[in-house]
Short mmCIF file of N, CA and C in Angstrom, two decimals:
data_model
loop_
_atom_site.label_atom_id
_atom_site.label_comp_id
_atom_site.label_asym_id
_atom_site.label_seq_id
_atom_site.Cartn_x
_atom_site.Cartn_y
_atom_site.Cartn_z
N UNK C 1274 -44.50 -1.14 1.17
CA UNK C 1274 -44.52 0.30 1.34
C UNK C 1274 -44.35 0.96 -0.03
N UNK C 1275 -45.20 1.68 -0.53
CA UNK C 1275 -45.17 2.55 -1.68
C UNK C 1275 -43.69 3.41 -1.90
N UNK C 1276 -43.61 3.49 -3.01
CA UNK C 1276 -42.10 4.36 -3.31
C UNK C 1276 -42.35 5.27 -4.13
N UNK C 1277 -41.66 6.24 -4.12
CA UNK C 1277 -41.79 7.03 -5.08
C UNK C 1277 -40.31 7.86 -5.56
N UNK C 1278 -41.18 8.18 -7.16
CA UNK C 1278 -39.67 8.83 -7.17
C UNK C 1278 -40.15 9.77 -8.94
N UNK C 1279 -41.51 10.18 -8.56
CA UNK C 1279 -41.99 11.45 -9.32
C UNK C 1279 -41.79 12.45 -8.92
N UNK C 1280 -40.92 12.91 -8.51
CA UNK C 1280 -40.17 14.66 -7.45
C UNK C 1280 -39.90 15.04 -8.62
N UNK C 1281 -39.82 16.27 -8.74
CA UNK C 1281 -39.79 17.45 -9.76
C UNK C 1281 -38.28 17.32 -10.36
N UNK C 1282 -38.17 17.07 -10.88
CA UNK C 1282 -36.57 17.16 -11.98
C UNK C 1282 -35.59 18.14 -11.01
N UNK C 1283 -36.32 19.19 -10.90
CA UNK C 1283 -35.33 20.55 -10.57
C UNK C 1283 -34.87 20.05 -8.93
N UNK C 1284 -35.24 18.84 -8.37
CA UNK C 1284 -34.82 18.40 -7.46
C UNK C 1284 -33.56 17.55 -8.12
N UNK C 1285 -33.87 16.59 -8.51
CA UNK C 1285 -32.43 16.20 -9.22
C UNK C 1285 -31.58 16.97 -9.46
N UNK C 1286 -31.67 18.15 -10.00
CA UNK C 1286 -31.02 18.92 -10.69
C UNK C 1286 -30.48 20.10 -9.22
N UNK C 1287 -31.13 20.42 -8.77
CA UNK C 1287 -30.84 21.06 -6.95
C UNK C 1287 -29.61 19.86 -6.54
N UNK C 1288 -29.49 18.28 -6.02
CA UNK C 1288 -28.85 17.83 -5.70
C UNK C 1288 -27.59 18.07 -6.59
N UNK C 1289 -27.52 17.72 -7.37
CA UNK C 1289 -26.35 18.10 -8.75
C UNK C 1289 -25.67 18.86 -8.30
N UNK C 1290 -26.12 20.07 -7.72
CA UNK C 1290 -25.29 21.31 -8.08
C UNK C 1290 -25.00 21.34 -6.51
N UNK C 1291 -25.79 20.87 -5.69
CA UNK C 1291 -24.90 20.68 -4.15
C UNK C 1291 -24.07 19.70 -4.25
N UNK C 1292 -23.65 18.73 -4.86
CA UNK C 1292 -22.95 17.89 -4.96
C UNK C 1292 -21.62 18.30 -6.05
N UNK C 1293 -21.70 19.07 -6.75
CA UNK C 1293 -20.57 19.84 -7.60
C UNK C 1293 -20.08 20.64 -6.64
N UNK C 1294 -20.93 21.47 -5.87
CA UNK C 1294 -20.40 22.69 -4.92
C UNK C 1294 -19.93 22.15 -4.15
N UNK C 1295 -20.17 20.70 -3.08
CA UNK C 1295 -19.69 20.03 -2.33
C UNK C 1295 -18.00 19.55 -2.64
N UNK C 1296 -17.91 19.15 -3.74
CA UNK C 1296 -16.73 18.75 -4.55
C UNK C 1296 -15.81 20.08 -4.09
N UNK C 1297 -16.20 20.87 -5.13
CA UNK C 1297 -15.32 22.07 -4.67
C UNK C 1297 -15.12 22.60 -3.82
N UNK C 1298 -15.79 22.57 -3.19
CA UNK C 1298 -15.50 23.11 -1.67
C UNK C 1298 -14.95 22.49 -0.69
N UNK C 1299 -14.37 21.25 -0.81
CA UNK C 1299 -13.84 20.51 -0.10
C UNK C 1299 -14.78 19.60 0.80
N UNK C 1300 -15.49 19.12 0.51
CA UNK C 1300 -17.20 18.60 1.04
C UNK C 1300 -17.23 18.97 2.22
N UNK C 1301 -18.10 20.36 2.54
CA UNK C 1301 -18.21 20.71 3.59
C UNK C 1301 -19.44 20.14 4.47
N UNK C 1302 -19.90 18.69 3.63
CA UNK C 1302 -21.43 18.45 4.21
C UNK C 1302 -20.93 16.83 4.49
N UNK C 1303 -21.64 16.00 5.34
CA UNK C 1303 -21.34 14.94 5.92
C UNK C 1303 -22.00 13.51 4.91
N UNK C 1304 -21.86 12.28 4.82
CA UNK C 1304 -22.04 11.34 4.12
C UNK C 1304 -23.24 11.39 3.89
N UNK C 1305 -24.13 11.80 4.68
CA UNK C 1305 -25.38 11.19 4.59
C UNK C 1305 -25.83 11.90 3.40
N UNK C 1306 -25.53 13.52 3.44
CA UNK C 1306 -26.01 14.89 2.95
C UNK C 1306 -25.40 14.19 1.27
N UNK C 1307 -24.29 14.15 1.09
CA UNK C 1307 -24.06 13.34 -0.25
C UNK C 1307 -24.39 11.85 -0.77
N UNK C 1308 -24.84 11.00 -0.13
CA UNK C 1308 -25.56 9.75 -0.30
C UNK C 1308 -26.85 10.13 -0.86
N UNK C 1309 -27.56 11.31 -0.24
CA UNK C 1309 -29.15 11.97 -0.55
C UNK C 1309 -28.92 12.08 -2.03
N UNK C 1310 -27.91 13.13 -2.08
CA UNK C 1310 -28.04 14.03 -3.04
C UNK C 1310 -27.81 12.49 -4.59
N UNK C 1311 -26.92 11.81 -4.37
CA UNK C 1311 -26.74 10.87 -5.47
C UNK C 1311 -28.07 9.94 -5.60
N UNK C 1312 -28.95 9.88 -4.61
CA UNK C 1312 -30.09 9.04 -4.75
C UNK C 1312 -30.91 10.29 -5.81
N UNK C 1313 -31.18 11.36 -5.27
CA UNK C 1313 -31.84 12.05 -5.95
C UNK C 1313 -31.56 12.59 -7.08
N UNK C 1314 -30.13 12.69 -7.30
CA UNK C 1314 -29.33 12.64 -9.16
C UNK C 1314 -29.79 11.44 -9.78
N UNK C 1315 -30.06 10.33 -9.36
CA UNK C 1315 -29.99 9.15 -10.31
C UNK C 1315 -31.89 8.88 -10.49
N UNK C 1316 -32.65 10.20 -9.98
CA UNK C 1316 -33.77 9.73 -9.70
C UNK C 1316 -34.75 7.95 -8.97
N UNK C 1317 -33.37 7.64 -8.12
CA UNK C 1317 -33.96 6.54 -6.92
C UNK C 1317 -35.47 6.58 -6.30
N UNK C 1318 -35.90 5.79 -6.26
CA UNK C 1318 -37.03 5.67 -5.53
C UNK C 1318 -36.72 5.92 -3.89
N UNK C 1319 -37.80 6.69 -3.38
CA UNK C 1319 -37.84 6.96 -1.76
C UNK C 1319 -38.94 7.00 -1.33
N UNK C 1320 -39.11 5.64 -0.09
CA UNK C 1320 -40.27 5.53 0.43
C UNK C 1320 -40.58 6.69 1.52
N UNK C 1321 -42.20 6.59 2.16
CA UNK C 1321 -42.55 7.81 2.90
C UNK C 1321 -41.45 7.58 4.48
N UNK C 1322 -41.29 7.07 4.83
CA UNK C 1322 -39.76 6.91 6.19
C UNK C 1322 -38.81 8.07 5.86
N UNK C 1323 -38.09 7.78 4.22
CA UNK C 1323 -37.24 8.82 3.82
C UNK C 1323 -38.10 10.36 3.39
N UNK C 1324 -38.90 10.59 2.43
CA UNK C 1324 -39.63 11.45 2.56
C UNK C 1324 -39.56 12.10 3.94
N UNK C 1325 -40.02 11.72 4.97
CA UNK C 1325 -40.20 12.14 6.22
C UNK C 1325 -38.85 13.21 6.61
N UNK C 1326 -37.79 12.00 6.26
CA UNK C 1326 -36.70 12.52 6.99
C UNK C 1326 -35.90 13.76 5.98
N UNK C 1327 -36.05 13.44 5.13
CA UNK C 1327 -35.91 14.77 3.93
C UNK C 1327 -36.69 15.97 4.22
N UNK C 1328 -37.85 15.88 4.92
CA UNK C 1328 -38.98 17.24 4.68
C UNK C 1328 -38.34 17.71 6.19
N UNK C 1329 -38.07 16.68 7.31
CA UNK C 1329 -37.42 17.19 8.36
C UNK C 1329 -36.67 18.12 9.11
N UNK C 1330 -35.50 17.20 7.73
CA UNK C 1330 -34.22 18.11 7.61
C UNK C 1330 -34.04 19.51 6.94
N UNK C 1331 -35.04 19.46 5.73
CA UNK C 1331 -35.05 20.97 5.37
C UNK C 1331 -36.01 22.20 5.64
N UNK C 1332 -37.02 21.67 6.54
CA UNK C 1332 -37.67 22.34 7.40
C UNK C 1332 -36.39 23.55 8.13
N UNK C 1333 -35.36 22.26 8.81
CA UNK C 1333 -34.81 22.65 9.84
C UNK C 1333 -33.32 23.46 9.14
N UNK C 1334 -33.15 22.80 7.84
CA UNK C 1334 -32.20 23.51 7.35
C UNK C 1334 -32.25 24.87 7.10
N UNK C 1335 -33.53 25.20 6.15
CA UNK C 1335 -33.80 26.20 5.35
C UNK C 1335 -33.22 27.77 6.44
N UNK C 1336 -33.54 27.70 7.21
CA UNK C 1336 -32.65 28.62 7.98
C UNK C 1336 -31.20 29.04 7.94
N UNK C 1337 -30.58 27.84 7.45
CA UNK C 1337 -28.78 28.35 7.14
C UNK C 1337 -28.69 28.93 5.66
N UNK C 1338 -29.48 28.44 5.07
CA UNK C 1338 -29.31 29.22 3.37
C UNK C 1338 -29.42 30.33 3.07
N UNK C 1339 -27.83 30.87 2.81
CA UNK C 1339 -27.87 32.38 2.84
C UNK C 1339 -26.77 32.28 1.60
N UNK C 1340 -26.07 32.43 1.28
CA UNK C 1340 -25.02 32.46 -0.24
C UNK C 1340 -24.40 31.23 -0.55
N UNK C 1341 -24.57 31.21 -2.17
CA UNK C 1341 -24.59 30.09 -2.80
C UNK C 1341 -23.16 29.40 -2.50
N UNK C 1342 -22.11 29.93 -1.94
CA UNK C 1342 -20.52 28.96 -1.86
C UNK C 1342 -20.60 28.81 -0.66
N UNK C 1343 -21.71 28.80 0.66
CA UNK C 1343 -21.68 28.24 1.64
C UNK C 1343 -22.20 27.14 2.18
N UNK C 1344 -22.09 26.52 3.07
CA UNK C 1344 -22.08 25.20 3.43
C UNK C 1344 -23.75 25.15 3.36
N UNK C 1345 -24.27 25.87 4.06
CA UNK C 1345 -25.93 25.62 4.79
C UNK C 1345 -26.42 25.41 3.68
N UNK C 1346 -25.83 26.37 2.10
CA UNK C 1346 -26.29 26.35 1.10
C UNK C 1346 -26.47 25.56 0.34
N UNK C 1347 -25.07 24.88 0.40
CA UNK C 1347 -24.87 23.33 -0.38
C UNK C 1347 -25.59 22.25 0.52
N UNK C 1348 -25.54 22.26 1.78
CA UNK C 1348 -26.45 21.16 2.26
C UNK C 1348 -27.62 21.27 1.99
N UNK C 1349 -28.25 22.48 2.00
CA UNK C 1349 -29.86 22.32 1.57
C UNK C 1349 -30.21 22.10 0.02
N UNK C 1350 -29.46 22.01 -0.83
CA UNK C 1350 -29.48 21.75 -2.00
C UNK C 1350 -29.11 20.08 -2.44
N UNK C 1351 -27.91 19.59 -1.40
CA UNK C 1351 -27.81 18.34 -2.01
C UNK C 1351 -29.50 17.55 -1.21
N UNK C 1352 -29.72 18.06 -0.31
CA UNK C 1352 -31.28 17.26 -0.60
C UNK C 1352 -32.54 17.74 -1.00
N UNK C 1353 -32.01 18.40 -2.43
CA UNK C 1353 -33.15 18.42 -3.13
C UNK C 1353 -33.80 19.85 -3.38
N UNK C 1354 -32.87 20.94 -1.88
CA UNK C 1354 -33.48 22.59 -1.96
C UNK C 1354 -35.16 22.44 -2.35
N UNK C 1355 -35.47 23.67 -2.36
CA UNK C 1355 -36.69 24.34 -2.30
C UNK C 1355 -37.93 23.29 -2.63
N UNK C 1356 -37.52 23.07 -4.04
CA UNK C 1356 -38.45 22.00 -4.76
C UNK C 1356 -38.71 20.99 -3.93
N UNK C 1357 -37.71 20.09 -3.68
CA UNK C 1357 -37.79 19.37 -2.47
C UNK C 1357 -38.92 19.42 -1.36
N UNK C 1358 -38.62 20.06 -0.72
CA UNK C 1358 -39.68 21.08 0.25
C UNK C 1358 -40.59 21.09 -0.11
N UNK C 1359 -41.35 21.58 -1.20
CA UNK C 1359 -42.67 21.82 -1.43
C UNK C 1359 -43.27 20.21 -1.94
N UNK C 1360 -42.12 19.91 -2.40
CA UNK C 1360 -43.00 18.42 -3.13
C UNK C 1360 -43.03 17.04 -1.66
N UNK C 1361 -42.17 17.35 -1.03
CA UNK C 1361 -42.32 16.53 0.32
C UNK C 1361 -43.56 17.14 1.56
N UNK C 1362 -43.72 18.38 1.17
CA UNK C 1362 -44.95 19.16 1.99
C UNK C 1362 -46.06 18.38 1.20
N UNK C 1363 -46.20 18.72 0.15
CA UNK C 1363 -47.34 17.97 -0.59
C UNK C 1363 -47.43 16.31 -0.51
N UNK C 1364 -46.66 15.52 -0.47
CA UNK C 1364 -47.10 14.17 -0.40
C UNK C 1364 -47.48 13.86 1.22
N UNK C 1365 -46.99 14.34 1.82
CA UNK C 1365 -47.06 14.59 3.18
C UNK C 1365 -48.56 14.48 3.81
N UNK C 1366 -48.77 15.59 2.89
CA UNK C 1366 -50.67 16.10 3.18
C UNK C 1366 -51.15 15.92 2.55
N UNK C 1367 -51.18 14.71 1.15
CA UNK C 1367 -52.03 14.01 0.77
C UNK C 1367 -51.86 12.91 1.73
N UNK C 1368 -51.20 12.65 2.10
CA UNK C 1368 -51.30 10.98 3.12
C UNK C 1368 -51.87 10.98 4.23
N UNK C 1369 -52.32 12.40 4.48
CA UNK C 1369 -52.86 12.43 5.76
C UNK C 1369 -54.18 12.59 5.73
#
C-alpha cells in the first residue's frame, strides 16, 4: 500500500500548535486526537486507510471550530486543520 507523507508543512505545523494548546489546556482531546497530531509533527508516513479516516474526521469536525482556546479548535488542528482538509480532499480525488 502506497504511503505518503508530502502534506503541506503547515499541517505539521497545525498539529504543533493543537498539541501545545492541548498541553495547556489540560488535554481536552482524547489519545487518538494526540497520537495524529505527533505522527503529523514528526512528518510520518500515512497510508490511504488513514488518509480516509483523517479527511472523515475533519469533514465532521470542522463544524466545532469556533475560538482558538477551545476544544473543537484544538482537535481540529491536532489533525492537521484546514490544510489537512484540502490536501486529504485532493489525494482522495486523484485516486478516484
Amino acid at each position: 500500500m502506497k504511503k505518503y507523507n508530502n502534506y503541506p508543512v503547515k499541517v505539521s505545523q497545525n498539529a504543533q500548535e493543537g498539541y501545545i494548546f492541548n498541553l495547556q489546556k489540560g488535554s481536552c482531546n482524547n489519545e487518538i486526537g494526540v497520537r495524529t497530531a505527533i505522527k503529523l509533527i514528526n512528518r510520518s508516513e500515512i497510508d490511504i486507510k488513514f488518509i480516509k479516516k483523517i479527511n472523515s474526521y475533519l469533514k465532521r469536525a470542522k463544524v466545532y471550530v469556533s475560538e482558538i482556546d477551545k476544544c473543537g479548535y484544538i482537535s481540529f488542528q491536532l489533525w492537521g486543520g484546514n490544510e489537512m482538509l484540502k490536501w486529504t480532499n485532493k489525494i482522495l480525488k486523484e485516486l478516484k
